[in-house]
Amino acid sequence: MQFANKVAVVTGASRGIGRAIAVGLARQGATVYCTSTREGGCDGTLAAIADLGDGAGKAHAIACDVTDQDSVEALQKAVLADHKSVDFLINNAGITRDGLFLRMGPDDFDAVLHTNLRGAFLVCKAFARPMAKARGARIVNIGSVVGITGNAGQANYAASKAGLLGLTKSLAQEFAGRGVTANLVAPGFIQTDMTADLSAEVQQAMQQRIPLERPGTPEDVAGVVTFLCSDAASYITGQTLVVDGGMTM
């Protein structure tokens, strides 16, 4: 269990990619704090981790609105009340409010930027100092290939994920001297509740663009996150790892 005695915080861990990441880290022995916006939102994640058995790490659930500074500070206090620091910080919380640019209102733009980008900033801000003191910590931000390529109907989402890429590189440079790495994982077309809402025609069209001829799974993304948290990735920082089956190459 390579992450025994390690502490992880995973935002947006109630389902999909966030749940898979939390389960993957716990499987390797980490104590994982899972967040969602509502009480009980991570019950399914806690159950999945409990099913791993006695050898897995412990899991805790905390309700946290990453767009609210007071809520993020409460998360920080709750985690640090039990532990001196956090070893792995995974910013996964995110939303979409898709729409063509000419029809997109400022509220839809702001809501996505506040959750996907400002939320990651607030969470990193809350934990950066203790992580820097502890040294050897890992920050992994979950972006999207859309933040690299752009996408019609997702100007707000693409902007938030592109901003997250810039934030990640800046964190990597500022905290490298403390032994803290910061990297971004950019998933492509992943089978989640979010993509399940797409029409069958859209899903088929997207899958035809993937050289590996299948959509990704949350576990595909979680495996890359687990690698970035491991000792094997200690010399990797400021990078974007694309997990898309070759879709954007």
Short mmCIF file of C-alpha atoms in Angstrom, two decimals:
data_model
loop_
_atom_site.label_atom_id
_atom_site.label_comp_id
_atom_site.label_asym_id
_atom_site.label_seq_id
_atom_site.Cartn_x
_atom_site.Cartn_y
_atom_site.Cartn_z
CA MET A 1 0.00 0.00 0.00
CA GLN A 2 2.15 2.82 -1.32
CA PHE A 3 0.02 5.61 0.22
CA ALA A 4 -0.23 4.31 3.79
CA ASN A 5 -0.10 7.27 6.23
CA LYS A 6 -0.85 9.70 3.39
CA VAL A 7 -3.79 12.14 3.51
CA ALA A 8 -5.75 13.16 0.43
CA VAL A 9 -8.50 15.69 -0.24
CA VAL A 10 -10.64 15.10 -3.32
CA THR A 11 -13.23 17.72 -4.23
CA GLY A 12 -16.29 16.76 -6.23
CA ALA A 13 -15.97 13.16 -5.11
CA SER A 14 -19.64 12.20 -5.09
CA ARG A 15 -19.62 10.40 -8.45
CA GLY A 16 -17.82 9.86 -11.74
CA ILE A 17 -14.18 10.81 -11.98
CA GLY A 18 -14.04 12.21 -8.45
CA ARG A 19 -15.37 9.01 -6.94
CA ALA A 20 -12.95 6.89 -8.95
CA ILE A 21 -10.03 9.03 -7.81
CA ALA A 22 -11.05 8.80 -4.16
CA VAL A 23 -11.47 5.02 -4.40
CA GLY A 24 -8.15 4.66 -6.24
CA LEU A 25 -6.22 6.59 -3.59
CA ALA A 26 -7.94 4.72 -0.75
CA ARG A 27 -7.13 1.41 -2.44
CA GLN A 28 -3.47 2.35 -2.10
CA GLY A 29 -3.90 3.06 1.61
CA ALA A 30 -4.48 6.82 1.71
CA THR A 31 -6.88 8.45 4.14
CA VAL A 32 -9.24 10.30 1.83
CA TYR A 33 -11.45 13.31 2.58
CA CYS A 34 -14.22 13.43 0.00
CA THR A 35 -16.22 16.58 -0.65
CA SER A 36 -19.49 17.39 -2.34
CA THR A 37 -21.78 20.37 -2.11
CA ARG A 38 -24.40 18.65 0.01
CA GLU A 39 -24.52 16.51 3.12
CA GLY A 40 -24.65 12.84 2.21
CA GLY A 41 -23.50 13.50 -1.33
CA CYS A 42 -20.47 11.23 -0.93
CA ASP A 43 -22.27 8.35 0.76
CA GLY A 44 -21.86 6.19 -2.35
CA THR A 45 -18.14 6.94 -2.45
CA LEU A 46 -17.71 6.04 1.20
CA ALA A 47 -19.55 2.78 0.59
CA ALA A 48 -17.31 1.96 -2.39
CA ILE A 49 -14.21 2.57 -0.28
CA ALA A 50 -15.61 0.49 2.58
CA ASP A 51 -16.10 -2.37 0.11
CA LEU A 52 -12.34 -2.40 -0.52
CA GLY A 53 -11.85 -4.12 2.82
CA ASP A 54 -9.62 -3.69 5.83
CA GLY A 55 -6.44 -3.08 3.84
CA ALA A 56 -7.72 0.15 2.29
CA GLY A 57 -7.40 3.64 3.69
CA LYS A 58 -10.10 5.37 5.67
CA ALA A 59 -12.57 7.76 4.09
CA HIS A 60 -14.42 10.80 5.39
CA ALA A 61 -17.06 12.98 3.77
CA ILE A 62 -17.35 16.73 4.23
CA ALA A 63 -19.89 19.02 2.59
CA CYS A 64 -18.08 21.92 0.94
CA ASP A 65 -19.06 24.57 -1.58
CA VAL A 66 -15.75 25.33 -3.29
CA THR A 67 -17.07 28.70 -4.49
CA ASP A 68 -17.56 29.88 -0.90
CA GLN A 69 -14.42 30.89 0.98
CA ASP A 70 -15.95 30.25 4.41
CA SER A 71 -16.97 26.76 3.36
CA VAL A 72 -13.48 26.02 2.03
CA GLU A 73 -11.89 27.32 5.23
CA ALA A 74 -14.19 25.07 7.24
CA LEU A 75 -13.00 22.13 5.13
CA GLN A 76 -9.40 23.05 5.83
CA LYS A 77 -9.99 23.30 9.57
CA ALA A 78 -11.79 19.95 9.66
CA VAL A 79 -8.97 18.15 7.85
CA LEU A 80 -6.12 19.83 9.72
CA ALA A 81 -7.82 19.16 13.05
CA ASP A 82 -6.99 15.49 12.45
CA HIS A 83 -3.76 15.81 10.45
CA LYS A 84 -0.83 18.20 10.30
CA SER A 85 -1.03 18.52 6.54
CA VAL A 86 -2.40 17.13 3.29
CA ASP A 87 -0.22 15.04 0.99
CA PHE A 88 -2.49 14.93 -2.06
CA LEU A 89 -4.87 17.71 -3.10
CA ILE A 90 -7.12 16.80 -6.03
CA ASN A 91 -9.27 19.61 -7.44
CA ASN A 92 -12.01 17.83 -9.36
CA ALA A 93 -15.17 19.81 -8.51
CA GLY A 94 -16.69 21.26 -11.64
CA ILE A 95 -19.92 22.14 -13.43
CA THR A 96 -21.08 22.83 -16.98
CA ARG A 97 -23.63 25.30 -18.32
CA ASP A 98 -23.31 24.74 -22.02
CA GLY A 99 -24.73 27.03 -24.67
CA LEU A 100 -23.76 28.80 -27.85
CA PHE A 101 -21.69 31.89 -27.17
CA LEU A 102 -24.20 34.36 -28.63
CA ARG A 103 -26.86 33.01 -26.25
CA MET A 104 -24.63 32.61 -23.18
CA GLY A 105 -25.48 34.99 -20.36
CA PRO A 106 -22.96 36.44 -17.90
CA ASP A 107 -24.46 34.37 -15.08
CA ASP A 108 -23.77 31.12 -16.93
CA PHE A 109 -20.22 32.23 -17.65
CA ASP A 110 -19.55 33.36 -14.08
CA ALA A 111 -21.05 30.23 -12.47
CA VAL A 112 -18.74 27.91 -14.39
CA LEU A 113 -15.65 30.07 -13.80
CA HIS A 114 -16.46 30.40 -10.08
CA THR A 115 -16.74 26.65 -9.55
CA ASN A 116 -14.13 25.27 -11.93
CA LEU A 117 -11.40 27.90 -11.57
CA ARG A 118 -12.03 30.11 -8.56
CA GLY A 119 -13.00 27.03 -6.56
CA ALA A 120 -9.66 25.39 -7.31
CA PHE A 121 -7.89 28.62 -6.36
CA LEU A 122 -9.66 28.79 -2.99
CA VAL A 123 -8.95 25.14 -2.16
CA CYS A 124 -5.29 25.43 -3.15
CA LYS A 125 -5.02 28.64 -1.15
CA ALA A 126 -6.45 26.96 1.94
CA PHE A 127 -4.02 24.04 1.91
CA ALA A 128 -0.92 25.48 0.20
CA ARG A 129 0.91 26.66 3.32
CA PRO A 130 0.72 23.41 5.33
CA MET A 131 1.51 21.40 2.18
CA ALA A 132 4.58 23.55 1.54
CA LYS A 133 5.78 23.04 5.11
CA ALA A 134 5.35 19.28 4.87
CA ARG A 135 7.19 19.09 1.52
CA GLY A 136 6.74 16.32 -1.01
CA ALA A 137 3.04 17.05 -1.48
CA ARG A 138 1.11 16.72 -4.74
CA ILE A 139 -1.49 18.99 -6.33
CA VAL A 140 -3.45 17.47 -9.19
CA ASN A 141 -6.04 19.59 -10.96
CA ILE A 142 -8.61 17.93 -13.20
CA GLY A 143 -8.91 19.92 -16.40
CA SER A 144 -10.24 18.88 -19.79
CA VAL A 145 -9.07 18.54 -23.37
CA VAL A 146 -11.60 21.29 -24.03
CA GLY A 147 -9.29 23.65 -22.14
CA ILE A 148 -6.64 22.92 -24.76
CA THR A 149 -8.71 22.73 -27.95
CA GLY A 150 -11.78 24.84 -27.16
CA ASN A 151 -15.26 23.60 -28.03
CA ALA A 152 -18.31 25.14 -29.63
CA GLY A 153 -21.05 25.61 -27.06
CA GLN A 154 -18.63 25.47 -24.15
CA ALA A 155 -16.88 28.83 -24.12
CA ASN A 156 -17.33 29.14 -20.36
CA TYR A 157 -16.18 25.58 -19.62
CA ALA A 158 -13.20 25.81 -21.98
CA ALA A 159 -12.15 29.13 -20.48
CA SER A 160 -12.34 27.72 -16.94
CA LYS A 161 -10.24 24.67 -17.82
CA ALA A 162 -7.70 26.73 -19.77
CA GLY A 163 -7.41 29.00 -16.74
CA LEU A 164 -6.90 25.95 -14.55
CA LEU A 165 -3.99 24.94 -16.76
CA GLY A 166 -2.34 28.33 -16.23
CA LEU A 167 -3.00 28.17 -12.50
CA THR A 168 -1.39 24.73 -12.35
CA LYS A 169 1.79 25.86 -14.10
CA SER A 170 2.07 28.89 -11.82
CA LEU A 171 1.65 26.75 -8.71
CA ALA A 172 4.28 24.35 -10.03
CA GLN A 173 6.78 27.17 -10.35
CA GLU A 174 6.01 28.80 -7.01
CA PHE A 175 6.10 25.65 -4.90
CA ALA A 176 8.80 23.60 -6.62
CA GLY A 177 11.36 24.85 -4.10
CA ARG A 178 9.29 23.25 -1.34
CA GLY A 179 9.14 19.91 -3.10
CA VAL A 180 5.47 20.32 -4.00
CA THR A 181 4.48 19.26 -7.52
CA ALA A 182 1.45 20.54 -9.41
CA ASN A 183 0.11 18.88 -12.54
CA LEU A 184 -3.07 18.89 -14.59
CA VAL A 185 -4.91 15.86 -15.93
CA ALA A 186 -7.02 16.59 -19.01
CA PRO A 187 -9.66 13.92 -19.66
CA GLY A 188 -11.31 13.54 -23.03
CA PHE A 189 -14.62 11.76 -23.63
CA ILE A 190 -15.17 9.88 -20.37
CA GLN A 191 -18.24 7.80 -19.51
CA THR A 192 -19.85 9.69 -16.61
CA ASP A 193 -23.31 10.90 -15.63
CA MET A 194 -22.44 14.18 -17.36
CA THR A 195 -21.69 12.60 -20.74
CA ALA A 196 -24.59 10.16 -20.38
CA ASP A 197 -26.93 13.10 -20.98
CA LEU A 198 -25.58 13.50 -24.52
CA SER A 199 -27.64 12.07 -27.35
CA ALA A 200 -26.70 8.70 -28.81
CA GLU A 201 -25.74 10.44 -32.06
CA VAL A 202 -23.35 12.82 -30.31
CA GLN A 203 -21.79 10.02 -28.29
CA GLN A 204 -21.27 7.93 -31.42
CA ALA A 205 -19.72 10.85 -33.29
CA MET A 206 -17.30 11.52 -30.43
CA GLN A 207 -16.33 7.87 -30.14
CA GLN A 208 -15.51 7.75 -33.85
CA ARG A 209 -12.86 10.41 -33.22
CA ILE A 210 -11.03 8.23 -30.67
CA PRO A 211 -8.22 6.07 -32.11
CA LEU A 212 -8.57 3.57 -29.25
CA GLU A 213 -12.21 3.16 -30.34
CA ARG A 214 -13.80 3.46 -26.93
CA PRO A 215 -14.74 6.19 -24.48
CA GLY A 216 -12.64 6.46 -21.37
CA THR A 217 -13.72 5.39 -17.91
CA PRO A 218 -13.37 7.28 -14.63
CA GLU A 219 -10.86 4.63 -13.61
CA ASP A 220 -8.67 5.54 -16.61
CA VAL A 221 -8.37 9.04 -15.19
CA ALA A 222 -7.98 7.84 -11.61
CA GLY A 223 -5.02 5.67 -12.60
CA VAL A 224 -3.16 8.69 -13.95
CA VAL A 225 -3.92 10.70 -10.81
CA THR A 226 -2.64 7.85 -8.64
CA PHE A 227 0.57 7.79 -10.69
CA LEU A 228 1.08 11.55 -10.28
CA CYS A 229 0.70 11.17 -6.51
CA SER A 230 3.23 8.34 -6.36
CA ASP A 231 6.97 8.50 -5.81
CA ALA A 232 7.41 7.50 -9.46
CA ALA A 233 6.17 10.98 -10.46
CA SER A 234 8.31 12.99 -8.04
CA TYR A 235 10.22 14.64 -10.92
CA ILE A 236 7.10 15.62 -12.89
CA THR A 237 5.61 19.07 -12.32
CA GLY A 238 3.86 21.76 -14.33
CA GLN A 239 2.70 19.21 -16.89
CA THR A 240 -0.59 18.38 -18.58
CA LEU A 241 -1.34 14.68 -18.97
CA VAL A 242 -4.05 14.12 -21.55
CA VAL A 243 -6.26 11.07 -21.02
CA ASP A 244 -8.37 10.88 -24.18
CA GLY A 245 -7.57 7.67 -26.07
CA GLY A 246 -5.73 9.72 -28.68
CA MET A 247 -8.75 11.88 -29.59
CA THR A 248 -6.86 15.17 -29.71
CA MET A 249 -3.51 14.03 -31.07
#
